[in-house]
Amino acid sequence: MSMTHTVTTMTTQSGTTLLINLAGAIALLLWGSHMISTALQRGFGTPLRNWMGRHLTHRWMALLAGIGITGLLQSSTAVSLMATSFTAAGTLSLAPALAVMLGANVGSTLVVQLMSFNTAIAIPLLMLCGFMVFKMRDHTGFESAGCALIGLGLMLMALSLLGATLGHIETTPVFHAVMQGLEGDTLIALLVAIILTLICHSSVAVILLIASLAATGVMTPVTAMVLVLGANIGGALPPVLNAGSAVARRLPVGNLLIRGAGCVVALAMMPLLSQLAGRLALTTPQLVVWFHTAFSAVLAVAFIGLTAPMARLLERLLPEAERTGSAAMPMYLDEAGLDIAYIGLSNSVRESLRAADMLNTMLDRLRALFNAPHRHSAAEIRQLDHQLDGLSAAIRAYLADLGHDGLSDADADRAQEILMFVINVEHAGDILSSSLAQLATRRSLRGELFSEFELHNIGLLHTEMLTSLRLAVTAFLGEDLAAAHQLVRRKDVIRQIEATASREHFKKLRDDKSAWAESGDIFQRVLRDYRRVHHHIAAVAYPVIDRLSDENGRADTLPHA
């Protein structure tokens, strides 16, 4: 009995050790994939985001971009987050975004193809090169590239550990029982792959795991292909579950529908696919890799011409929800974006545009107050100012929490531009509420209306103010250097209008000096405060000019006063 107990204990310990080794290898595989994705997103995510936002208008270009960017970032999920943030912001239409996702699915198969080769000698080389590049930390790009190389080496090491561990596990009775349970039960095999991919948040890692399991020789080609289909569905689920709004859910839902439709067709054709697999001179692990590639490539070709009608269908199925609640409450400051710099910056830009819209509304209400003064309009301007202050505070707090792992130089500069934009918009709103609205109300309390001459000049300033605000948004949103320079030059236009109006107003008051005591002073202060508002609007241009001029190798000579 003692001998039997000893053998049983040794067997149990051996099985436990194998499970621990298997779990550790899978964890190392996932960590390597995470290192590659986060490092490249931190180092190169912003340039890729800017390029995507400006150039992806044609579906074939979007398809190729999805393949290339996914091959670089090693993560179709990262590309999905990029494209989703643009479609939700309205800077990338849904049809090309769907084409990007078709390309991203193909691009993720290239990663699997790369990992499927015998790259044992590459593991130490990648680790060494990654460490050397990481130590060249004079530029953020070197640090990111070094981390990515180390992550790739860790993934290859994890695959090597997986192969060795599975080689021992395949002889255990439990492993054979599990594999026999998957054989012949398509639904169970599909659900297992979906759940596993959903837990791992990486279809690449699960496909590589399936290929490693197939290398043990206990999995039929049909089961292997069904597991690949499940991994494709499971890889499309996390973006759907993490989306915070109906608009943000459109793209991931479209991607899920495309993959789901492809899986239904593939399952229906499984007998034919099984016969075709038997004719090919491929091992089961090779079949896993090539079937995964062929599945994504066929979907890309089949659906690339259907992106426009599918986009219209998704817009009908997932309409934009009506905005409710206080306007001061942020709508786009998702906490999930705090860990990925370019997503967080994109969220901050969208909220900043809402702040600019509030300022535009305040200007319109102020114009109405000058034309037909009554206290209700002044109270409405004050309420809008309180909402603008609350939204500005939320954006500033969000930017302060952005990038826990540190921001790249480009991302830090962009965050500073967003911060300055929000602060200047808030200060402009404060002047409208606390000064200009009060001046308009003071004239109405004295029973006096602004004269036609005064309203004409206020109207001129108001029109120029709206034009400058549009230029400020253009320079800020599109990072447009020409618009920024034009905005700064418009300060002279405002000065000229103010000087001319002030000079002519003095001339008119010479004939009626008694009117100067109150009403004349109010108009002069209105002119001054409009220029103060424009000063804050024009100040938005300077961070854009400084950064883009430096990037283009040009020294800016405009004064900052």
Tab-separated table of N, CA, C and O in Angstrom, residues 3-47:
chain	number	residue	atom	x	y	z
A	3	MET	N	3.837	1.573	-1.333
A	3	MET	CA	4.389	1.756	-2.661
A	3	MET	C	3.348	2.350	-3.607
A	3	MET	O	3.635	3.254	-4.397
A	4	THR	N	2.092	1.855	-3.531
A	4	THR	CA	1.001	2.381	-4.384
A	4	THR	C	0.751	3.848	-4.098
A	4	THR	O	0.559	4.660	-5.006
A	5	HIS	N	0.740	4.211	-2.835
A	5	HIS	CA	0.516	5.608	-2.435
A	5	HIS	C	1.620	6.509	-2.972
A	5	HIS	O	1.377	7.627	-3.441
A	6	THR	N	2.880	5.990	-2.909
A	6	THR	CA	4.015	6.779	-3.391
A	6	THR	C	3.914	7.023	-4.886
A	6	THR	O	4.134	8.137	-5.363
A	7	VAL	N	3.568	6.003	-5.665
A	7	VAL	CA	3.432	6.145	-7.126
A	7	VAL	C	2.315	7.121	-7.464
A	7	VAL	O	2.447	7.979	-8.349
A	8	THR	N	1.173	7.004	-6.738
A	8	THR	CA	0.047	7.911	-6.991
A	8	THR	C	0.431	9.357	-6.711
A	8	THR	O	0.096	10.276	-7.455
A	9	THR	N	1.163	9.568	-5.613
A	9	THR	CA	1.595	10.923	-5.262
A	9	THR	C	2.516	11.498	-6.316
A	9	THR	O	2.401	12.661	-6.714
A	10	MET	N	3.464	10.673	-6.801
A	10	MET	CA	4.394	11.140	-7.825
A	10	MET	C	3.657	11.499	-9.106
A	10	MET	O	3.957	12.492	-9.759
A	11	THR	N	2.645	10.681	-9.462
A	11	THR	CA	1.869	10.963	-10.671
A	11	THR	C	1.103	12.260	-10.534
A	11	THR	O	1.053	13.088	-11.452
A	12	THR	N	0.497	12.474	-9.342
A	12	THR	CA	-0.263	13.702	-9.103
A	12	THR	C	0.646	14.920	-9.174
A	12	THR	O	0.317	15.936	-9.793
A	13	GLN	N	1.816	14.804	-8.529
A	13	GLN	CA	2.739	15.923	-8.561
A	13	GLN	C	3.208	16.210	-9.988
A	13	GLN	O	3.336	17.346	-10.399
A	14	SER	N	3.441	15.173	-10.766
A	14	SER	CA	3.872	15.362	-12.145
A	14	SER	C	2.794	16.063	-12.953
A	14	SER	O	3.080	16.974	-13.715
A	15	GLY	N	1.536	15.654	-12.771
A	15	GLY	CA	0.430	16.299	-13.489
A	15	GLY	C	0.270	17.748	-13.072
A	15	GLY	O	0.045	18.628	-13.910
A	16	THR	N	0.395	18.019	-11.765
A	16	THR	CA	0.281	19.396	-11.278
A	16	THR	C	1.386	20.274	-11.842
A	16	THR	O	1.154	21.418	-12.256
A	17	THR	N	2.603	19.705	-11.871
A	17	THR	CA	3.734	20.459	-12.414
A	17	THR	C	3.521	20.787	-13.883
A	17	THR	O	3.806	21.896	-14.338
A	18	LEU	N	2.994	19.823	-14.626
A	18	LEU	CA	2.740	20.056	-16.052
A	18	LEU	C	1.694	21.155	-16.261
A	18	LEU	O	1.832	22.014	-17.144
A	19	LEU	N	0.638	21.145	-15.435
A	19	LEU	CA	-0.391	22.188	-15.557
A	19	LEU	C	0.176	23.562	-15.214
A	19	LEU	O	-0.163	24.558	-15.861
A	20	ILE	N	1.037	23.616	-14.191
A	20	ILE	CA	1.656	24.896	-13.837
A	20	ILE	C	2.553	25.388	-14.972
A	20	ILE	O	2.541	26.571	-15.338
A	21	ASN	N	3.323	24.469	-15.554
A	21	ASN	CA	4.179	24.846	-16.681
A	21	ASN	C	3.351	25.322	-17.865
A	21	ASN	O	3.709	26.282	-18.551
A	22	LEU	N	2.224	24.647	-18.124
A	22	LEU	CA	1.353	25.035	-19.235
A	22	LEU	C	0.770	26.428	-19.005
A	22	LEU	O	0.781	27.278	-19.906
A	23	ALA	N	0.280	26.670	-17.781
A	23	ALA	CA	-0.295	27.982	-17.466
A	23	ALA	C	0.768	29.076	-17.561
A	23	ALA	O	0.503	30.176	-18.072
A	24	GLY	N	1.972	28.770	-17.089
A	24	GLY	CA	3.040	29.761	-17.168
A	24	GLY	C	3.430	30.075	-18.593
A	24	GLY	O	3.689	31.241	-18.941
A	25	ALA	N	3.472	29.064	-19.464
A	25	ALA	CA	3.811	29.296	-20.869
A	25	ALA	C	2.752	30.151	-21.553
A	25	ALA	O	3.070	31.061	-22.334
A	26	ILE	N	1.473	29.879	-21.261
A	26	ILE	CA	0.387	30.678	-21.847
A	26	ILE	C	0.463	32.115	-21.342
A	26	ILE	O	0.289	33.075	-22.110
A	27	ALA	N	0.728	32.288	-20.035
A	27	ALA	CA	0.849	33.638	-19.481
A	27	ALA	C	2.010	34.396	-20.125
A	27	ALA	O	1.890	35.587	-20.438
A	28	LEU	N	3.126	33.700	-20.352
A	28	LEU	CA	4.277	34.342	-20.990
A	28	LEU	C	3.951	34.725	-22.429
A	28	LEU	O	4.362	35.795	-22.903
A	29	LEU	N	3.190	33.889	-23.127
A	29	LEU	CA	2.772	34.198	-24.494
A	29	LEU	C	1.899	35.456	-24.524
A	29	LEU	O	2.095	36.352	-25.356
A	30	LEU	N	0.946	35.531	-23.598
A	30	LEU	CA	0.060	36.703	-23.539
A	30	LEU	C	0.841	37.957	-23.149
A	30	LEU	O	0.592	39.045	-23.677
A	31	TRP	N	1.791	37.803	-22.218
A	31	TRP	CA	2.565	38.972	-21.789
A	31	TRP	C	3.454	39.486	-22.917
A	31	TRP	O	3.598	40.698	-23.097
A	32	GLY	N	4.053	38.587	-23.673
A	32	GLY	CA	4.852	39.016	-24.821
A	32	GLY	C	4.019	39.766	-25.839
A	32	GLY	O	4.429	40.806	-26.361
A	33	SER	N	2.810	39.260	-26.126
A	33	SER	CA	1.910	39.953	-27.053
A	33	SER	C	1.524	41.325	-26.514
A	33	SER	O	1.477	42.316	-27.262
A	34	HIS	N	1.262	41.406	-25.202
A	34	HIS	CA	0.909	42.690	-24.573
A	34	HIS	C	2.079	43.676	-24.645
A	34	HIS	O	1.877	44.861	-24.931
A	35	MET	N	3.286	43.195	-24.427
A	35	MET	CA	4.467	44.065	-24.484
A	35	MET	C	4.632	44.681	-25.877
A	35	MET	O	4.894	45.876	-26.020
A	36	ILE	N	4.481	43.848	-26.911
A	36	ILE	CA	4.631	44.348	-28.281
A	36	ILE	C	3.587	45.413	-28.578
A	36	ILE	O	3.886	46.498	-29.089
A	37	SER	N	2.338	45.086	-28.257
A	37	SER	CA	1.238	46.001	-28.590
A	37	SER	C	1.364	47.332	-27.854
A	37	SER	O	1.305	48.398	-28.465
A	38	THR	N	1.559	47.290	-26.525
A	38	THR	CA	1.609	48.536	-25.753
A	38	THR	C	2.847	49.365	-26.078
A	38	THR	O	2.772	50.594	-26.134
A	39	ALA	N	3.987	48.696	-26.302
A	39	ALA	CA	5.218	49.440	-26.606
A	39	ALA	C	5.090	50.180	-27.929
A	39	ALA	O	5.430	51.372	-28.028
A	40	LEU	N	4.603	49.499	-28.951
A	40	LEU	CA	4.498	50.138	-30.262
A	40	LEU	C	3.388	51.189	-30.276
A	40	LEU	O	3.496	52.193	-30.981
A	41	GLN	N	2.327	50.962	-29.525
A	41	GLN	CA	1.272	51.984	-29.435
A	41	GLN	C	1.796	53.237	-28.750
A	41	GLN	O	1.493	54.360	-29.170
A	42	ARG	N	2.586	53.055	-27.685
A	42	ARG	CA	3.119	54.204	-26.967
A	42	ARG	C	4.128	54.970	-27.817
A	42	ARG	O	4.154	56.194	-27.822
A	43	GLY	N	4.956	54.240	-28.566
A	43	GLY	CA	5.996	54.900	-29.344
A	43	GLY	C	5.546	55.418	-30.686
A	43	GLY	O	6.017	56.463	-31.148
A	44	PHE	N	4.606	54.698	-31.337
A	44	PHE	CA	4.250	55.050	-32.711
A	44	PHE	C	2.744	55.173	-32.921
A	44	PHE	O	2.291	55.346	-34.047
A	45	GLY	N	1.970	55.048	-31.845
A	45	GLY	CA	0.521	55.099	-31.986
A	45	GLY	C	0.006	56.433	-32.489
A	45	GLY	O	-0.885	56.489	-33.341
A	46	THR	N	0.580	57.529	-32.000
A	46	THR	CA	0.100	58.852	-32.419
A	46	THR	C	0.356	59.129	-33.894
A	46	THR	O	-0.556	59.585	-34.600
A	47	PRO	N	1.577	58.894	-34.441
A	47	PRO	CA	1.747	59.086	-35.889
A	47	PRO	C	0.827	58.201	-36.722
A	47	PRO	O	0.283	58.654	-37.740
